[in-house]
JSON list of N, CA and C in Angstrom, two decimals:
[
{"chain": "A", "resi": 779, "resn": "MET", "atom": "N", "xyz": [1.07, 12.70, 2.78]},
{"chain": "A", "resi": 779, "resn": "MET", "atom": "CA", "xyz": [1.73, 13.61, 2.18]},
{"chain": "A", "resi": 779, "resn": "MET", "atom": "C", "xyz": [2.01, 12.96, 0.12]},
{"chain": "A", "resi": 780, "resn": "LEU", "atom": "N", "xyz": [2.14, 14.41, 0.02]},
{"chain": "A", "resi": 780, "resn": "LEU", "atom": "CA", "xyz": [2.19, 14.42, -1.40]},
{"chain": "A", "resi": 780, "resn": "LEU", "atom": "C", "xyz": [3.06, 13.41, -2.11]},
{"chain": "A", "resi": 781, "resn": "GLY", "atom": "N", "xyz": [2.41, 12.64, -3.02]},
{"chain": "A", "resi": 781, "resn": "GLY", "atom": "CA", "xyz": [3.15, 12.05, -3.39]},
{"chain": "A", "resi": 781, "resn": "GLY", "atom": "C", "xyz": [3.46, 10.68, -3.28]},
{"chain": "A", "resi": 782, "resn": "GLU", "atom": "N", "xyz": [3.22, 10.32, -2.24]},
{"chain": "A", "resi": 782, "resn": "GLU", "atom": "CA", "xyz": [3.01, 8.88, -1.38]},
{"chain": "A", "resi": 782, "resn": "GLU", "atom": "C", "xyz": [2.37, 7.59, -1.60]},
{"chain": "A", "resi": 783, "resn": "HIS", "atom": "N", "xyz": [2.49, 7.28, -2.00]},
{"chain": "A", "resi": 783, "resn": "HIS", "atom": "CA", "xyz": [1.18, 5.49, -2.34]},
{"chain": "A", "resi": 783, "resn": "HIS", "atom": "C", "xyz": [0.62, 5.11, -1.21]},
{"chain": "A", "resi": 784, "resn": "HIS", "atom": "N", "xyz": [-0.39, 4.78, -0.89]},
{"chain": "A", "resi": 784, "resn": "HIS", "atom": "CA", "xyz": [-0.95, 4.44, 0.08]},
{"chain": "A", "resi": 784, "resn": "HIS", "atom": "C", "xyz": [-1.26, 3.01, -0.22]},
{"chain": "A", "resi": 785, "resn": "THR", "atom": "N", "xyz": [-1.42, 1.99, -1.10]},
{"chain": "A", "resi": 785, "resn": "THR", "atom": "CA", "xyz": [-1.98, 0.81, -0.94]},
{"chain": "A", "resi": 785, "resn": "THR", "atom": "C", "xyz": [-1.87, 0.27, -0.03]},
{"chain": "A", "resi": 786, "resn": "LEU", "atom": "N", "xyz": [-2.42, -0.91, 0.22]},
{"chain": "A", "resi": 786, "resn": "LEU", "atom": "CA", "xyz": [-2.42, -1.12, 0.98]},
{"chain": "A", "resi": 786, "resn": "LEU", "atom": "C", "xyz": [-1.40, -2.88, 0.81]},
{"chain": "A", "resi": 787, "resn": "VAL", "atom": "N", "xyz": [-0.96, -3.31, 0.13]},
{"chain": "A", "resi": 787, "resn": "VAL", "atom": "CA", "xyz": [0.67, -4.14, -0.03]},
{"chain": "A", "resi": 787, "resn": "VAL", "atom": "C", "xyz": [1.83, -3.36, 0.33]},
{"chain": "A", "resi": 788, "resn": "LEU", "atom": "N", "xyz": [1.47, -1.95, -0.08]},
{"chain": "A", "resi": 788, "resn": "LEU", "atom": "CA", "xyz": [2.75, -0.98, 0.21]},
{"chain": "A", "resi": 788, "resn": "LEU", "atom": "C", "xyz": [2.54, -0.75, 2.23]},
{"chain": "A", "resi": 789, "resn": "GLU", "atom": "N", "xyz": [1.21, -0.60, 2.51]},
{"chain": "A", "resi": 789, "resn": "GLU", "atom": "CA", "xyz": [1.62, -0.64, 3.79]},
{"chain": "A", "resi": 789, "resn": "GLU", "atom": "C", "xyz": [1.33, -1.94, 4.77]},
{"chain": "A", "resi": 790, "resn": "PHE", "atom": "N", "xyz": [1.11, -2.68, 4.28]},
{"chain": "A", "resi": 790, "resn": "PHE", "atom": "CA", "xyz": [1.89, -3.80, 5.23]},
{"chain": "A", "resi": 790, "resn": "PHE", "atom": "C", "xyz": [2.17, -5.18, 3.70]},
{"chain": "A", "resi": 791, "resn": "PRO", "atom": "N", "xyz": [3.42, -4.70, 3.56]},
{"chain": "A", "resi": 791, "resn": "PRO", "atom": "CA", "xyz": [4.23, -5.98, 2.82]},
{"chain": "A", "resi": 791, "resn": "PRO", "atom": "C", "xyz": [4.36, -7.21, 3.13]},
{"chain": "A", "resi": 792, "resn": "GLU", "atom": "N", "xyz": [4.68, -7.32, 4.11]},
{"chain": "A", "resi": 792, "resn": "GLU", "atom": "CA", "xyz": [4.50, -8.84, 5.02]},
{"chain": "A", "resi": 792, "resn": "GLU", "atom": "C", "xyz": [3.31, -9.32, 5.06]},
{"chain": "A", "resi": 793, "resn": "GLN", "atom": "N", "xyz": [1.80, -8.44, 4.65]},
{"chain": "A", "resi": 793, "resn": "GLN", "atom": "CA", "xyz": [1.15, -9.02, 4.49]},
{"chain": "A", "resi": 793, "resn": "GLN", "atom": "C", "xyz": [0.47, -9.67, 3.67]},
{"chain": "A", "resi": 794, "resn": "ARG", "atom": "N", "xyz": [1.39, -9.54, 2.08]},
{"chain": "A", "resi": 794, "resn": "ARG", "atom": "CA", "xyz": [1.05, -9.74, 0.60]},
{"chain": "A", "resi": 794, "resn": "ARG", "atom": "C", "xyz": [0.24, -10.81, 0.42]},
{"chain": "A", "resi": 795, "resn": "ASP", "atom": "N", "xyz": [0.91, -11.43, 0.77]},
{"chain": "A", "resi": 795, "resn": "ASP", "atom": "CA", "xyz": [0.31, -13.21, 0.44]},
{"chain": "A", "resi": 795, "resn": "ASP", "atom": "C", "xyz": [-1.58, -13.15, 1.39]},
{"chain": "A", "resi": 796, "resn": "ARG", "atom": "N", "xyz": [-1.19, -12.38, 2.05]},
{"chain": "A", "resi": 796, "resn": "ARG", "atom": "CA", "xyz": [-2.61, -12.63, 3.22]},
{"chain": "A", "resi": 796, "resn": "ARG", "atom": "C", "xyz": [-3.77, -11.95, 2.60]},
{"chain": "A", "resi": 797, "resn": "ILE", "atom": "N", "xyz": [-3.04, -10.65, 2.24]},
{"chain": "A", "resi": 797, "resn": "ILE", "atom": "CA", "xyz": [-3.91, -9.66, 1.54]},
{"chain": "A", "resi": 797, "resn": "ILE", "atom": "C", "xyz": [-4.45, -10.35, 0.59]},
{"chain": "A", "resi": 798, "resn": "HIS", "atom": "N", "xyz": [-3.81, -11.09, -0.75]},
{"chain": "A", "resi": 798, "resn": "HIS", "atom": "CA", "xyz": [-4.40, -11.86, -1.87]},
{"chain": "A", "resi": 798, "resn": "HIS", "atom": "C", "xyz": [-4.97, -12.75, -1.44]},
{"chain": "A", "resi": 799, "resn": "ASP", "atom": "N", "xyz": [-5.23, -13.80, -0.46]},
{"chain": "A", "resi": 799, "resn": "ASP", "atom": "CA", "xyz": [-5.80, -14.48, -0.36]},
{"chain": "A", "resi": 799, "resn": "ASP", "atom": "C", "xyz": [-7.15, -14.50, 0.37]},
{"chain": "A", "resi": 800, "resn": "LEU", "atom": "N", "xyz": [-7.09, -13.26, 1.40]},
{"chain": "A", "resi": 800, "resn": "LEU", "atom": "CA", "xyz": [-8.50, -12.43, 1.47]},
{"chain": "A", "resi": 800, "resn": "LEU", "atom": "C", "xyz": [-8.99, -11.92, 0.35]},
{"chain": "A", "resi": 801, "resn": "LYS", "atom": "N", "xyz": [-8.36, -11.49, -0.70]},
{"chain": "A", "resi": 801, "resn": "LYS", "atom": "CA", "xyz": [-9.19, -10.41, -1.31]},
{"chain": "A", "resi": 801, "resn": "LYS", "atom": "C", "xyz": [-9.76, -11.53, -2.31]},
{"chain": "A", "resi": 802, "resn": "MET", "atom": "N", "xyz": [-9.29, -12.73, -2.58]},
{"chain": "A", "resi": 802, "resn": "MET", "atom": "CA", "xyz": [-10.03, -13.88, -3.36]},
{"chain": "A", "resi": 802, "resn": "MET", "atom": "C", "xyz": [-10.98, -14.71, -2.32]},
{"chain": "A", "resi": 803, "resn": "GLU", "atom": "N", "xyz": [-10.94, -14.68, -1.17]},
{"chain": "A", "resi": 803, "resn": "GLU", "atom": "CA", "xyz": [-11.83, -15.12, -0.54]},
{"chain": "A", "resi": 803, "resn": "GLU", "atom": "C", "xyz": [-12.80, -15.01, 0.05]},
{"chain": "A", "resi": 804, "resn": "ASP", "atom": "N", "xyz": [-12.42, -13.66, 0.82]},
{"chain": "A", "resi": 804, "resn": "ASP", "atom": "CA", "xyz": [-13.98, -12.81, 1.35]},
{"chain": "A", "resi": 804, "resn": "ASP", "atom": "C", "xyz": [-14.32, -11.99, 0.68]},
{"chain": "A", "resi": 805, "resn": "ASN", "atom": "N", "xyz": [-15.37, -11.99, 0.58]},
{"chain": "A", "resi": 805, "resn": "ASN", "atom": "CA", "xyz": [-16.30, -10.64, -0.52]},
{"chain": "A", "resi": 805, "resn": "ASN", "atom": "C", "xyz": [-16.24, -9.27, 0.48]},
{"chain": "A", "resi": 806, "resn": "HIS", "atom": "N", "xyz": [-16.48, -9.16, 1.68]},
{"chain": "A", "resi": 806, "resn": "HIS", "atom": "CA", "xyz": [-16.33, -8.13, 2.64]},
{"chain": "A", "resi": 806, "resn": "HIS", "atom": "C", "xyz": [-15.06, -7.69, 2.35]},
{"chain": "A", "resi": 807, "resn": "PHE", "atom": "N", "xyz": [-13.91, -8.73, 2.34]},
{"chain": "A", "resi": 807, "resn": "PHE", "atom": "CA", "xyz": [-12.75, -7.57, 2.62]},
{"chain": "A", "resi": 807, "resn": "PHE", "atom": "C", "xyz": [-12.07, -6.98, 1.13]},
{"chain": "A", "resi": 808, "resn": "HIS", "atom": "N", "xyz": [-12.63, -7.64, 0.18]},
{"chain": "A", "resi": 808, "resn": "HIS", "atom": "CA", "xyz": [-12.82, -7.21, -1.35]},
{"chain": "A", "resi": 808, "resn": "HIS", "atom": "C", "xyz": [-13.18, -6.11, -1.30]},
{"chain": "A", "resi": 809, "resn": "ARG", "atom": "N", "xyz": [-15.03, -6.06, -0.66]},
{"chain": "A", "resi": 809, "resn": "ARG", "atom": "CA", "xyz": [-15.05, -4.34, -1.16]},
{"chain": "A", "resi": 809, "resn": "ARG", "atom": "C", "xyz": [-14.87, -3.69, -0.26]},
{"chain": "A", "resi": 810, "resn": "LEU", "atom": "N", "xyz": [-14.03, -3.69, 0.91]},
{"chain": "A", "resi": 810, "resn": "LEU", "atom": "CA", "xyz": [-13.47, -3.04, 2.00]},
{"chain": "A", "resi": 810, "resn": "LEU", "atom": "C", "xyz": [-11.95, -2.52, 1.13]},
{"chain": "A", "resi": 811, "resn": "MET", "atom": "N", "xyz": [-11.91, -3.06, 0.72]},
{"chain": "A", "resi": 811, "resn": "MET", "atom": "CA", "xyz": [-10.23, -2.65, -0.13]},
{"chain": "A", "resi": 811, "resn": "MET", "atom": "C", "xyz": [-10.71, -1.98, -1.50]},
{"chain": "A", "resi": 812, "resn": "GLU", "atom": "N", "xyz": [-11.73, -2.56, -2.15]},
{"chain": "A", "resi": 812, "resn": "GLU", "atom": "CA", "xyz": [-11.91, -1.43, -3.09]},
{"chain": "A", "resi": 812, "resn": "GLU", "atom": "C", "xyz": [-12.06, -0.42, -2.87]},
{"chain": "A", "resi": 813, "resn": "GLU", "atom": "N", "xyz": [-13.09, -0.09, -1.86]},
{"chain": "A", "resi": 813, "resn": "GLU", "atom": "CA", "xyz": [-13.23, 1.16, -1.37]},
{"chain": "A", "resi": 813, "resn": "GLU", "atom": "C", "xyz": [-11.80, 1.89, -0.72]},
{"chain": "A", "resi": 814, "resn": "TYR", "atom": "N", "xyz": [-11.09, 1.13, 0.11]},
{"chain": "A", "resi": 814, "resn": "TYR", "atom": "CA", "xyz": [-10.09, 2.02, 0.72]},
{"chain": "A", "resi": 814, "resn": "TYR", "atom": "C", "xyz": [-9.38, 1.91, -1.00]},
{"chain": "A", "resi": 815, "resn": "ASP", "atom": "N", "xyz": [-8.91, 1.55, -2.18]},
{"chain": "A", "resi": 815, "resn": "ASP", "atom": "CA", "xyz": [-7.73, 1.53, -3.26]},
{"chain": "A", "resi": 815, "resn": "ASP", "atom": "C", "xyz": [-9.09, 2.96, -3.61]},
{"chain": "A", "resi": 816, "resn": "GLU", "atom": "N", "xyz": [-9.63, 3.05, -3.90]},
{"chain": "A", "resi": 816, "resn": "GLU", "atom": "CA", "xyz": [-10.45, 3.90, -4.73]},
{"chain": "A", "resi": 816, "resn": "GLU", "atom": "C", "xyz": [-10.11, 4.95, -3.76]},
{"chain": "A", "resi": 817, "resn": "LEU", "atom": "N", "xyz": [-10.57, 5.60, -3.05]},
{"chain": "A", "resi": 817, "resn": "LEU", "atom": "CA", "xyz": [-10.89, 6.57, -1.75]},
{"chain": "A", "resi": 817, "resn": "LEU", "atom": "C", "xyz": [-9.17, 7.00, -1.75]},
{"chain": "A", "resi": 818, "resn": "THR", "atom": "N", "xyz": [-8.22, 5.50, -1.81]},
{"chain": "A", "resi": 818, "resn": "THR", "atom": "CA", "xyz": [-6.61, 6.73, -1.89]},
{"chain": "A", "resi": 818, "resn": "THR", "atom": "C", "xyz": [-6.48, 6.83, -3.41]},
{"chain": "A", "resi": 819, "resn": "LYS", "atom": "N", "xyz": [-6.42, 6.83, -4.43]},
{"chain": "A", "resi": 819, "resn": "LYS", "atom": "CA", "xyz": [-6.81, 7.07, -5.60]},
{"chain": "A", "resi": 819, "resn": "LYS", "atom": "C", "xyz": [-6.75, 8.55, -5.82]},
{"chain": "A", "resi": 820, "resn": "LYS", "atom": "N", "xyz": [-8.59, 8.74, -5.19]},
{"chain": "A", "resi": 820, "resn": "LYS", "atom": "CA", "xyz": [-9.26, 9.81, -5.38]},
{"chain": "A", "resi": 820, "resn": "LYS", "atom": "C", "xyz": [-8.83, 10.94, -4.09]},
{"chain": "A", "resi": 821, "resn": "ILE", "atom": "N", "xyz": [-7.60, 10.48, -2.88]},
{"chain": "A", "resi": 821, "resn": "ILE", "atom": "CA", "xyz": [-6.58, 11.84, -2.28]},
{"chain": "A", "resi": 821, "resn": "ILE", "atom": "C", "xyz": [-6.02, 11.95, -2.53]},
{"chain": "A", "resi": 822, "resn": "GLU", "atom": "N", "xyz": [-4.57, 10.72, -3.75]},
{"chain": "A", "resi": 822, "resn": "GLU", "atom": "CA", "xyz": [-3.57, 11.17, -4.06]},
{"chain": "A", "resi": 822, "resn": "GLU", "atom": "C", "xyz": [-4.19, 12.13, -5.33]},
{"chain": "A", "resi": 823, "resn": "ARG", "atom": "N", "xyz": [-5.33, 12.42, -6.65]},
{"chain": "A", "resi": 823, "resn": "ARG", "atom": "CA", "xyz": [-5.33, 12.82, -7.14]},
{"chain": "A", "resi": 823, "resn": "ARG", "atom": "C", "xyz": [-5.77, 14.17, -7.15]},
{"chain": "A", "resi": 824, "resn": "LEU", "atom": "N", "xyz": [-6.04, 14.37, -5.90]},
{"chain": "A", "resi": 824, "resn": "LEU", "atom": "CA", "xyz": [-6.84, 15.79, -5.18]},
{"chain": "A", "resi": 824, "resn": "LEU", "atom": "C", "xyz": [-5.08, 16.24, -4.95]},
{"chain": "A", "resi": 825, "resn": "GLU", "atom": "N", "xyz": [-4.71, 15.57, -3.99]},
{"chain": "A", "resi": 825, "resn": "GLU", "atom": "CA", "xyz": [-2.92, 16.34, -3.87]},
{"chain": "A", "resi": 825, "resn": "GLU", "atom": "C", "xyz": [-2.33, 16.49, -5.12]},
{"chain": "A", "resi": 826, "resn": "GLN", "atom": "N", "xyz": [-2.52, 15.47, -6.02]},
{"chain": "A", "resi": 826, "resn": "GLN", "atom": "CA", "xyz": [-1.46, 15.98, -6.99]},
{"chain": "A", "resi": 826, "resn": "GLN", "atom": "C", "xyz": [-2.12, 16.94, -8.07]},
{"chain": "A", "resi": 827, "resn": "GLU", "atom": "N", "xyz": [-3.20, 16.86, -8.17]},
{"chain": "A", "resi": 827, "resn": "GLU", "atom": "CA", "xyz": [-3.82, 18.34, -9.58]},
{"chain": "A", "resi": 827, "resn": "GLU", "atom": "C", "xyz": [-4.28, 19.26, -8.32]},
{"chain": "A", "resi": 828, "resn": "GLY", "atom": "N", "xyz": [-3.64, 19.52, -7.67]},
{"chain": "A", "resi": 828, "resn": "GLY", "atom": "CA", "xyz": [-4.45, 20.67, -6.26]},
{"chain": "A", "resi": 828, "resn": "GLY", "atom": "C", "xyz": [-5.53, 20.52, -6.41]},
{"chain": "A", "resi": 829, "resn": "GLU", "atom": "N", "xyz": [-7.04, 20.04, -6.66]},
{"chain": "A", "resi": 829, "resn": "GLU", "atom": "CA", "xyz": [-8.35, 20.22, -6.82]},
{"chain": "A", "resi": 829, "resn": "GLU", "atom": "C", "xyz": [-8.72, 20.74, -5.67]},
{"chain": "A", "resi": 830, "resn": "PRO", "atom": "N", "xyz": [-10.04, 21.75, -5.81]},
{"chain": "A", "resi": 830, "resn": "PRO", "atom": "CA", "xyz": [-10.32, 22.76, -4.98]},
{"chain": "A", "resi": 830, "resn": "PRO", "atom": "C", "xyz": [-10.98, 21.50, -3.65]},
{"chain": "A", "resi": 831, "resn": "LEU", "atom": "N", "xyz": [-10.28, 22.10, -2.23]},
{"chain": "A", "resi": 831, "resn": "LEU", "atom": "CA", "xyz": [-11.11, 21.42, -1.97]},
{"chain": "A", "resi": 831, "resn": "LEU", "atom": "C", "xyz": [-10.60, 21.73, -0.62]},
{"chain": "A", "resi": 832, "resn": "THR", "atom": "N", "xyz": [-11.83, 21.54, 1.04]},
{"chain": "A", "resi": 832, "resn": "THR", "atom": "CA", "xyz": [-11.38, 22.63, 2.10]},
{"chain": "A", "resi": 832, "resn": "THR", "atom": "C", "xyz": [-10.27, 21.75, 2.89]},
{"chain": "A", "resi": 833, "resn": "ASP", "atom": "N", "xyz": [-9.79, 22.21, 3.61]},
{"chain": "A", "resi": 833, "resn": "ASP", "atom": "CA", "xyz": [-8.80, 21.11, 4.18]},
{"chain": "A", "resi": 833, "resn": "ASP", "atom": "C", "xyz": [-9.50, 20.16, 5.44]},
{"chain": "A", "resi": 834, "resn": "GLU", "atom": "N", "xyz": [-10.56, 20.58, 5.77]},
{"chain": "A", "resi": 834, "resn": "GLU", "atom": "CA", "xyz": [-11.71, 19.49, 6.23]},
{"chain": "A", "resi": 834, "resn": "GLU", "atom": "C", "xyz": [-12.38, 18.29, 5.57]},
{"chain": "A", "resi": 835, "resn": "SER", "atom": "N", "xyz": [-12.45, 18.83, 4.16]},
{"chain": "A", "resi": 835, "resn": "SER", "atom": "CA", "xyz": [-12.92, 17.87, 3.24]},
{"chain": "A", "resi": 835, "resn": "SER", "atom": "C", "xyz": [-11.94, 16.79, 3.36]},
{"chain": "A", "resi": 836, "resn": "MET", "atom": "N", "xyz": [-10.50, 16.79, 2.84]},
{"chain": "A", "resi": 836, "resn": "MET", "atom": "CA", "xyz": [-9.36, 16.40, 2.77]},
{"chain": "A", "resi": 836, "resn": "MET", "atom": "C", "xyz": [-9.18, 15.51, 4.07]},
{"chain": "A", "resi": 837, "resn": "GLU", "atom": "N", "xyz": [-9.14, 16.25, 5.12]},
{"chain": "A", "resi": 837, "resn": "GLU", "atom": "CA", "xyz": [-9.18, 15.03, 6.48]},
{"chain": "A", "resi": 837, "resn": "GLU", "atom": "C", "xyz": [-10.34, 14.12, 6.62]},
{"chain": "A", "resi": 838, "resn": "ASP", "atom": "N", "xyz": [-11.10, 14.73, 6.28]},
{"chain": "A", "resi": 838, "resn": "ASP", "atom": "CA", "xyz": [-12.61, 13.83, 6.62]},
{"chain": "A", "resi": 838, "resn": "ASP", "atom": "C", "xyz": [-12.19, 12.64, 5.14]},
{"chain": "A", "resi": 839, "resn": "LEU", "atom": "N", "xyz": [-11.80, 12.71, 4.05]},
{"chain": "A", "resi": 839, "resn": "LEU", "atom": "CA", "xyz": [-11.30, 11.78, 3.52]},
{"chain": "A", "resi": 839, "resn": "LEU", "atom": "C", "xyz": [-10.35, 10.78, 4.21]},
{"chain": "A", "resi": 840, "resn": "LYS", "atom": "N", "xyz": [-9.11, 11.64, 4.39]},
{"chain": "A", "resi": 840, "resn": "LYS", "atom": "CA", "xyz": [-7.94, 10.87, 4.84]},
{"chain": "A", "resi": 840, "resn": "LYS", "atom": "C", "xyz": [-8.56, 10.12, 6.67]},
{"chain": "A", "resi": 841, "resn": "LYS", "atom": "N", "xyz": [-9.30, 10.43, 7.33]},
{"chain": "A", "resi": 841, "resn": "LYS", "atom": "CA", "xyz": [-10.07, 9.89, 7.78]},
{"chain": "A", "resi": 841, "resn": "LYS", "atom": "C", "xyz": [-10.74, 8.44, 7.81]},
{"chain": "A", "resi": 842, "resn": "ARG", "atom": "N", "xyz": [-11.57, 8.96, 6.63]},
{"chain": "A", "resi": 842, "resn": "ARG", "atom": "CA", "xyz": [-12.12, 7.21, 6.16]},
{"chain": "A", "resi": 842, "resn": "ARG", "atom": "C", "xyz": [-11.37, 6.20, 5.66]},
{"chain": "A", "resi": 843, "resn": "ARG", "atom": "N", "xyz": [-10.37, 6.91, 5.09]},
{"chain": "A", "resi": 843, "resn": "ARG", "atom": "CA", "xyz": [-8.92, 6.00, 4.63]},
{"chain": "A", "resi": 843, "resn": "ARG", "atom": "C", "xyz": [-8.32, 5.01, 5.79]},
{"chain": "A", "resi": 844, "resn": "LEU", "atom": "N", "xyz": [-7.91, 5.59, 7.03]},
{"chain": "A", "resi": 844, "resn": "LEU", "atom": "CA", "xyz": [-7.52, 5.25, 8.07]},
{"chain": "A", "resi": 844, "resn": "LEU", "atom": "C", "xyz": [-8.56, 4.59, 8.55]},
{"chain": "A", "resi": 845, "resn": "GLU", "atom": "N", "xyz": [-9.63, 4.65, 8.99]},
{"chain": "A", "resi": 845, "resn": "GLU", "atom": "CA", "xyz": [-10.56, 3.90, 8.97]},
{"chain": "A", "resi": 845, "resn": "GLU", "atom": "C", "xyz": [-10.73, 2.49, 8.70]},
{"chain": "A", "resi": 846, "resn": "LEU", "atom": "N", "xyz": [-10.56, 2.52, 7.21]},
{"chain": "A", "resi": 846, "resn": "LEU", "atom": "CA", "xyz": [-10.86, 1.44, 6.12]},
{"chain": "A", "resi": 846, "resn": "LEU", "atom": "C", "xyz": [-9.61, 0.24, 6.40]},
{"chain": "A", "resi": 847, "resn": "LYS", "atom": "N", "xyz": [-8.56, 1.87, 6.61]},
{"chain": "A", "resi": 847, "resn": "LYS", "atom": "CA", "xyz": [-7.25, 0.54, 7.18]},
{"chain": "A", "resi": 847, "resn": "LYS", "atom": "C", "xyz": [-7.10, -0.10, 8.01]},
{"chain": "A", "resi": 848, "resn": "ASP", "atom": "N", "xyz": [-8.12, 0.26, 9.33]},
{"chain": "A", "resi": 848, "resn": "ASP", "atom": "CA", "xyz": [-7.53, -0.19, 10.28]},
{"chain": "A", "resi": 848, "resn": "ASP", "atom": "C", "xyz": [-8.47, -1.21, 10.61]},
{"chain": "A", "resi": 849, "resn": "GLU", "atom": "N", "xyz": [-9.68, -1.27, 9.69]},
{"chain": "A", "resi": 849, "resn": "GLU", "atom": "CA", "xyz": [-10.60, -2.64, 9.36]},
{"chain": "A", "resi": 849, "resn": "GLU", "atom": "C", "xyz": [-9.83, -3.42, 8.66]},
{"chain": "A", "resi": 850, "resn": "LEU", "atom": "N", "xyz": [-9.12, -3.33, 7.61]},
{"chain": "A", "resi": 850, "resn": "LEU", "atom": "CA", "xyz": [-8.78, -4.24, 6.80]},
{"chain": "A", "resi": 850, "resn": "LEU", "atom": "C", "xyz": [-7.71, -4.84, 7.55]},
{"chain": "A", "resi": 851, "resn": "TYR", "atom": "N", "xyz": [-6.90, -4.08, 8.77]},
{"chain": "A", "resi": 851, "resn": "TYR", "atom": "CA", "xyz": [-5.84, -4.59, 9.37]},
{"chain": "A", "resi": 851, "resn": "TYR", "atom": "C", "xyz": [-6.06, -5.96, 10.02]},
{"chain": "A", "resi": 852, "resn": "THR", "atom": "N", "xyz": [-7.41, -4.97, 10.75]},
{"chain": "A", "resi": 852, "resn": "THR", "atom": "CA", "xyz": [-7.92, -6.32, 11.74]},
{"chain": "A", "resi": 852, "resn": "THR", "atom": "C", "xyz": [-8.65, -7.76, 10.85]},
{"chain": "A", "resi": 853, "resn": "TYR", "atom": "N", "xyz": [-8.84, -7.68, 9.75]},
{"chain": "A", "resi": 853, "resn": "TYR", "atom": "CA", "xyz": [-8.46, -9.06, 8.63]},
{"chain": "A", "resi": 853, "resn": "TYR", "atom": "C", "xyz": [-7.26, -9.77, 9.00]},
{"chain": "A", "resi": 854, "resn": "LEU", "atom": "N", "xyz": [-6.51, -9.00, 8.64]},
{"chain": "A", "resi": 854, "resn": "LEU", "atom": "CA", "xyz": [-5.24, -9.45, 8.56]},
{"chain": "A", "resi": 854, "resn": "LEU", "atom": "C", "xyz": [-4.29, -10.28, 9.73]},
{"chain": "A", "resi": 855, "resn": "LYS", "atom": "N", "xyz": [-5.01, -9.62, 11.35]},
{"chain": "A", "resi": 855, "resn": "LYS", "atom": "CA", "xyz": [-4.62, -10.01, 12.39]},
{"chain": "A", "resi": 855, "resn": "LYS", "atom": "C", "xyz": [-4.94, -11.34, 12.63]}
]
């Protein structure tokens, strides 16, 4: 959705402390979270600025973000 932010803490506010702890203690989680954040920023920029991108390419970016989100959530459980 245009204008929505998808930071991990906003997606899982009840996991705020766990996200912080894992980010500080687990290198793999930290790298996944960085990739998730960078991808989220890219998607938001593309949506806001209307940069040229095919619908299929945008869907691919969003699918990858969802894959990352699922993997990160697995850590949080």
